[in-house]
């Protein structure tokens, strides 16, 4: 008999939005699935492109939803974006943060000076998801980029699942600035493999299973990292999407819900 998926891997790396929760609510069955992994002693982590919240905040939110989590298990795109910027921009440089207070705190902790507008002639712009961003914020980013500032993005997700449906993500807001500047930022988050590799190293995993709901970020990023991938049908993409996707975005497995992680019967795609 085929082993359950969790027994075929030494750990699991979860996306969050659309996999464990949608907006303020847990995806049905998600708390039970993560609790089962915890009880079995199976290492697992949470890899998210959401750059608006700290690891502590994400872990607290998961715990409130009944999903066991600690900050050490959370790997996000905000630190990855700041690290990418730090590779190219000297410490002490002025940076316009188009994003959350959390992202700004990471920029300052990395030794940069944050500035409130393009009028301060920033050396760089870093853009991350923040639900309260408006036209004026995007305009300041465009002014700075058009004036020669280097441009970085934590991630390029075009949409995010919410309790009321699918909403614009950081990638959509990045596109607005791109249209105004004719330029594109360097991005750190999924579908780049960096965060998956960092998560595996942090948890001591060599053969993790990456579970996500998006083909163009979770699955593509997991595939690029060289890991097995599973698309769970509780978020953005459907099984039909997976079948017709480019090979680089096709998952190894399709899960109806996270309960399928523990079943011997599961649907393979590749």
PDB file of C-alpha atoms in Angstrom, residues 43-207:
ATOM      1  CA  UNK A  43       8.728  19.015  11.484  1.00  0.00           C
ATOM      2  CA  UNK A  44       6.773  21.719   9.665  1.00  0.00           C
ATOM      3  CA  UNK A  45       7.060  25.396   8.884  1.00  0.00           C
ATOM      4  CA  UNK A  46       5.054  28.242   7.427  1.00  0.00           C
ATOM      5  CA  UNK A  47       6.420  30.017   4.351  1.00  0.00           C
ATOM      6  CA  UNK A  48       4.532  33.173   3.488  1.00  0.00           C
ATOM      7  CA  UNK A  49       4.819  36.001   0.981  1.00  0.00           C
ATOM      8  CA  UNK A  50       2.839  38.274   3.315  1.00  0.00           C
ATOM      9  CA  UNK A  51       5.254  41.045   4.254  1.00  0.00           C
ATOM     10  CA  UNK A  52       2.886  43.067   6.417  1.00  0.00           C
ATOM     11  CA  UNK A  53       3.151  41.021   9.624  1.00  0.00           C
ATOM     12  CA  UNK A  54       5.974  39.825  11.858  1.00  0.00           C
ATOM     13  CA  UNK A  55       6.710  36.184  12.576  1.00  0.00           C
ATOM     14  CA  UNK A  56       5.346  36.727  16.089  1.00  0.00           C
ATOM     15  CA  UNK A  57       2.112  38.168  14.702  1.00  0.00           C
ATOM     16  CA  UNK A  58       1.670  35.335  12.199  1.00  0.00           C
ATOM     17  CA  UNK A  59       2.312  32.671  14.845  1.00  0.00           C
ATOM     18  CA  UNK A  60      -0.128  34.372  17.219  1.00  0.00           C
ATOM     19  CA  UNK A  61      -2.803  34.517  14.523  1.00  0.00           C
ATOM     20  CA  UNK A  62      -2.343  30.837  13.710  1.00  0.00           C
ATOM     21  CA  UNK A  63      -2.547  29.918  17.393  1.00  0.00           C
ATOM     22  CA  UNK A  64      -5.762  31.931  17.772  1.00  0.00           C
ATOM     23  CA  UNK A  65      -7.238  29.877  14.931  1.00  0.00           C
ATOM     24  CA  UNK A  66      -6.306  26.657  16.731  1.00  0.00           C
ATOM     25  CA  UNK A  67      -3.247  26.001  14.563  1.00  0.00           C
ATOM     26  CA  UNK A  68      -0.159  25.241  16.695  1.00  0.00           C
ATOM     27  CA  UNK A  69       2.681  27.583  15.664  1.00  0.00           C
ATOM     28  CA  UNK A  70       5.757  29.363  17.004  1.00  0.00           C
ATOM     29  CA  UNK A  71       7.602  32.373  15.517  1.00  0.00           C
ATOM     30  CA  UNK A  72      10.613  30.164  14.764  1.00  0.00           C
ATOM     31  CA  UNK A  73       8.471  28.204  12.307  1.00  0.00           C
ATOM     32  CA  UNK A  74       7.492  31.290  10.276  1.00  0.00           C
ATOM     33  CA  UNK A  75       9.609  32.270   7.277  1.00  0.00           C
ATOM     34  CA  UNK A  76       8.405  35.442   5.510  1.00  0.00           C
ATOM     35  CA  UNK A  77       9.224  37.566   2.473  1.00  0.00           C
ATOM     36  CA  UNK A  78       9.837  40.811   4.398  1.00  0.00           C
ATOM     37  CA  UNK A  79      13.180  39.710   5.904  1.00  0.00           C
ATOM     38  CA  UNK A  80      14.097  38.130   2.558  1.00  0.00           C
ATOM     39  CA  UNK A  81      13.358  41.393   0.744  1.00  0.00           C
ATOM     40  CA  UNK A  82      15.454  43.434   3.155  1.00  0.00           C
ATOM     41  CA  UNK A  83      18.310  40.932   2.839  1.00  0.00           C
ATOM     42  CA  UNK A  84      18.134  41.212  -0.962  1.00  0.00           C
ATOM     43  CA  UNK A  85      18.273  45.003  -0.741  1.00  0.00           C
ATOM     44  CA  UNK A  86      21.180  44.889   1.720  1.00  0.00           C
ATOM     45  CA  UNK A  87      23.218  42.921  -0.811  1.00  0.00           C
ATOM     46  CA  UNK A  88      23.119  45.891  -3.194  1.00  0.00           C
ATOM     47  CA  UNK A  89      22.490  49.041  -1.137  1.00  0.00           C
ATOM     48  CA  UNK A  90      25.014  50.311   1.417  1.00  0.00           C
ATOM     49  CA  UNK A  91      24.062  50.532   5.079  1.00  0.00           C
ATOM     50  CA  UNK A  92      22.989  54.037   6.031  1.00  0.00           C
ATOM     51  CA  UNK A  93      21.307  54.635   2.676  1.00  0.00           C
ATOM     52  CA  UNK A  94      17.887  56.276   2.604  1.00  0.00           C
ATOM     53  CA  UNK A  95      14.978  53.964   1.840  1.00  0.00           C
ATOM     54  CA  UNK A  96      11.342  54.719   1.070  1.00  0.00           C
ATOM     55  CA  UNK A  97       9.214  51.905   2.517  1.00  0.00           C
ATOM     56  CA  UNK A  98       5.982  51.345   0.603  1.00  0.00           C
ATOM     57  CA  UNK A  99       4.517  48.821   3.002  1.00  0.00           C
ATOM     58  CA  UNK A 100       3.885  48.007   6.629  1.00  0.00           C
ATOM     59  CA  UNK A 101       5.370  49.319   9.847  1.00  0.00           C
ATOM     60  CA  UNK A 102       6.850  45.847  10.331  1.00  0.00           C
ATOM     61  CA  UNK A 103       8.706  46.088   7.021  1.00  0.00           C
ATOM     62  CA  UNK A 104       9.946  49.565   7.973  1.00  0.00           C
ATOM     63  CA  UNK A 105      11.234  48.225  11.305  1.00  0.00           C
ATOM     64  CA  UNK A 106      13.239  45.528   9.493  1.00  0.00           C
ATOM     65  CA  UNK A 107      14.698  48.126   7.122  1.00  0.00           C
ATOM     66  CA  UNK A 108      15.808  50.254  10.067  1.00  0.00           C
ATOM     67  CA  UNK A 109      17.171  47.244  11.939  1.00  0.00           C
ATOM     68  CA  UNK A 110      19.315  46.457   8.879  1.00  0.00           C
ATOM     69  CA  UNK A 111      20.999  49.840   9.221  1.00  0.00           C
ATOM     70  CA  UNK A 112      19.092  51.902   6.670  1.00  0.00           C
ATOM     71  CA  UNK A 113      17.431  55.287   7.167  1.00  0.00           C
ATOM     72  CA  UNK A 114      13.721  55.254   6.308  1.00  0.00           C
ATOM     73  CA  UNK A 115      12.254  58.377   4.705  1.00  0.00           C
ATOM     74  CA  UNK A 116       8.582  59.341   4.304  1.00  0.00           C
ATOM     75  CA  UNK A 117       8.521  60.528   0.688  1.00  0.00           C
ATOM     76  CA  UNK A 118      10.310  60.738  -2.643  1.00  0.00           C
ATOM     77  CA  UNK A 119      11.113  64.371  -1.827  1.00  0.00           C
ATOM     78  CA  UNK A 120      13.818  63.036   0.510  1.00  0.00           C
ATOM     79  CA  UNK A 121      15.661  61.557  -2.523  1.00  0.00           C
ATOM     80  CA  UNK A 122      15.782  57.939  -1.299  1.00  0.00           C
ATOM     81  CA  UNK A 123      18.439  55.610  -2.662  1.00  0.00           C
ATOM     82  CA  UNK A 124      15.972  52.717  -2.770  1.00  0.00           C
ATOM     83  CA  UNK A 125      12.311  51.806  -2.537  1.00  0.00           C
ATOM     84  CA  UNK A 126      11.130  48.561  -0.971  1.00  0.00           C
ATOM     85  CA  UNK A 127       7.522  47.570  -1.536  1.00  0.00           C
ATOM     86  CA  UNK A 128       5.565  44.999   0.460  1.00  0.00           C
ATOM     87  CA  UNK A 129       1.917  44.159   1.044  1.00  0.00           C
ATOM     88  CA  UNK A 130      -0.035  46.411   3.397  1.00  0.00           C
ATOM     89  CA  UNK A 131      -3.856  46.547   3.163  1.00  0.00           C
ATOM     90  CA  UNK A 132      -4.017  50.272   3.975  1.00  0.00           C
ATOM     91  CA  UNK A 133      -1.772  51.420   1.109  1.00  0.00           C
ATOM     92  CA  UNK A 134      -3.417  54.000  -1.149  1.00  0.00           C
ATOM     93  CA  UNK A 135      -2.799  55.961  -4.331  1.00  0.00           C
ATOM     94  CA  UNK A 136      -0.623  58.543  -2.585  1.00  0.00           C
ATOM     95  CA  UNK A 137       1.726  55.824  -1.292  1.00  0.00           C
ATOM     96  CA  UNK A 138       2.075  54.255  -4.731  1.00  0.00           C
ATOM     97  CA  UNK A 139       2.624  57.678  -6.271  1.00  0.00           C
ATOM     98  CA  UNK A 140       5.525  58.385  -3.881  1.00  0.00           C
ATOM     99  CA  UNK A 141       7.098  55.058  -4.871  1.00  0.00           C
ATOM    100  CA  UNK A 142       6.711  55.935  -8.553  1.00  0.00           C
ATOM    101  CA  UNK A 143       8.245  59.385  -8.063  1.00  0.00           C
ATOM    102  CA  UNK A 144      11.258  57.848  -6.304  1.00  0.00           C
ATOM    103  CA  UNK A 145      11.784  55.103  -8.890  1.00  0.00           C
ATOM    104  CA  UNK A 146      11.476  57.608 -11.732  1.00  0.00           C
ATOM    105  CA  UNK A 147      14.101  59.717  -9.945  1.00  0.00           C
ATOM    106  CA  UNK A 148      16.559  56.824 -10.001  1.00  0.00           C
ATOM    107  CA  UNK A 149      15.948  54.929  -6.756  1.00  0.00           C
ATOM    108  CA  UNK A 150      16.640  51.194  -6.840  1.00  0.00           C
ATOM    109  CA  UNK A 151      13.382  49.250  -6.488  1.00  0.00           C
ATOM    110  CA  UNK A 152      12.812  46.063  -4.507  1.00  0.00           C
ATOM    111  CA  UNK A 153       9.669  44.062  -3.766  1.00  0.00           C
ATOM    112  CA  UNK A 154       9.126  41.494  -1.055  1.00  0.00           C
ATOM    113  CA  UNK A 155       6.924  39.414  -3.363  1.00  0.00           C
ATOM    114  CA  UNK A 156       4.854  39.583  -6.542  1.00  0.00           C
ATOM    115  CA  UNK A 157       1.569  37.779  -5.722  1.00  0.00           C
ATOM    116  CA  UNK A 158      -1.095  39.339  -7.941  1.00  0.00           C
ATOM    117  CA  UNK A 159      -3.915  38.277  -5.624  1.00  0.00           C
ATOM    118  CA  UNK A 160      -4.615  37.122  -2.072  1.00  0.00           C
ATOM    119  CA  UNK A 161      -7.583  35.053  -0.846  1.00  0.00           C
ATOM    120  CA  UNK A 162      -9.776  36.721   1.777  1.00  0.00           C
ATOM    121  CA  UNK A 163     -12.922  35.611   3.567  1.00  0.00           C
ATOM    122  CA  UNK A 164     -15.023  37.531   1.017  1.00  0.00           C
ATOM    123  CA  UNK A 165     -13.105  36.260  -2.017  1.00  0.00           C
ATOM    124  CA  UNK A 166      -9.965  37.037  -4.003  1.00  0.00           C
ATOM    125  CA  UNK A 167      -8.406  40.496  -3.530  1.00  0.00           C
ATOM    126  CA  UNK A 168      -5.418  42.339  -5.092  1.00  0.00           C
ATOM    127  CA  UNK A 169      -2.048  41.306  -3.706  1.00  0.00           C
ATOM    128  CA  UNK A 170       1.329  43.012  -3.572  1.00  0.00           C
ATOM    129  CA  UNK A 171       2.065  42.110  -7.172  1.00  0.00           C
ATOM    130  CA  UNK A 172      -0.997  44.012  -8.336  1.00  0.00           C
ATOM    131  CA  UNK A 173       0.127  47.115  -6.429  1.00  0.00           C
ATOM    132  CA  UNK A 174       3.647  46.683  -7.792  1.00  0.00           C
ATOM    133  CA  UNK A 175       2.151  46.627 -11.290  1.00  0.00           C
ATOM    134  CA  UNK A 176       0.555  50.023 -10.684  1.00  0.00           C
ATOM    135  CA  UNK A 177       3.986  51.493  -9.935  1.00  0.00           C
ATOM    136  CA  UNK A 178       5.467  49.588 -12.861  1.00  0.00           C
ATOM    137  CA  UNK A 179       2.946  51.108 -15.261  1.00  0.00           C
ATOM    138  CA  UNK A 180       3.894  54.575 -13.994  1.00  0.00           C
ATOM    139  CA  UNK A 181       7.642  53.991 -14.280  1.00  0.00           C
ATOM    140  CA  UNK A 182       8.174  51.481 -17.065  1.00  0.00           C
ATOM    141  CA  UNK A 183      10.355  49.495 -14.672  1.00  0.00           C
ATOM    142  CA  UNK A 184      10.138  46.267 -12.650  1.00  0.00           C
ATOM    143  CA  UNK A 185      11.513  45.609  -9.160  1.00  0.00           C
ATOM    144  CA  UNK A 186      13.824  42.894  -7.971  1.00  0.00           C
ATOM    145  CA  UNK A 187      11.738  40.488  -5.881  1.00  0.00           C
ATOM    146  CA  UNK A 188      12.694  38.220  -2.996  1.00  0.00           C
ATOM    147  CA  UNK A 189       9.603  36.132  -2.233  1.00  0.00           C
ATOM    148  CA  UNK A 190       7.932  33.219  -3.963  1.00  0.00           C
ATOM    149  CA  UNK A 191       8.245  32.005  -6.706  1.00  0.00           C
ATOM    150  CA  UNK A 192      11.953  32.466  -6.031  1.00  0.00           C
ATOM    151  CA  UNK A 193      13.303  29.375  -4.217  1.00  0.00           C
ATOM    152  CA  UNK A 194      15.123  31.350  -1.496  1.00  0.00           C
ATOM    153  CA  UNK A 195      12.509  31.192   1.274  1.00  0.00           C
ATOM    154  CA  UNK A 196      11.856  27.475   0.771  1.00  0.00           C
ATOM    155  CA  UNK A 197      15.567  26.722   0.997  1.00  0.00           C
ATOM    156  CA  UNK A 198      15.873  28.940   4.088  1.00  0.00           C
ATOM    157  CA  UNK A 199      12.913  27.178   5.707  1.00  0.00           C
ATOM    158  CA  UNK A 200      14.305  23.722   4.991  1.00  0.00           C
ATOM    159  CA  UNK A 201      17.689  24.698   6.406  1.00  0.00           C
ATOM    160  CA  UNK A 202      16.097  26.219   9.512  1.00  0.00           C
ATOM    161  CA  UNK A 203      14.069  23.058  10.186  1.00  0.00           C
ATOM    162  CA  UNK A 204      16.838  20.634   9.191  1.00  0.00           C
ATOM    163  CA  UNK A 205      14.852  19.166   6.288  1.00  0.00           C
ATOM    164  CA  UNK A 206      16.271  17.499   3.197  1.00  0.00           C
ATOM    165  CA  UNK A 207      13.094  16.170   1.596  1.00  0.00           C
TER     166      UNK A 207
END
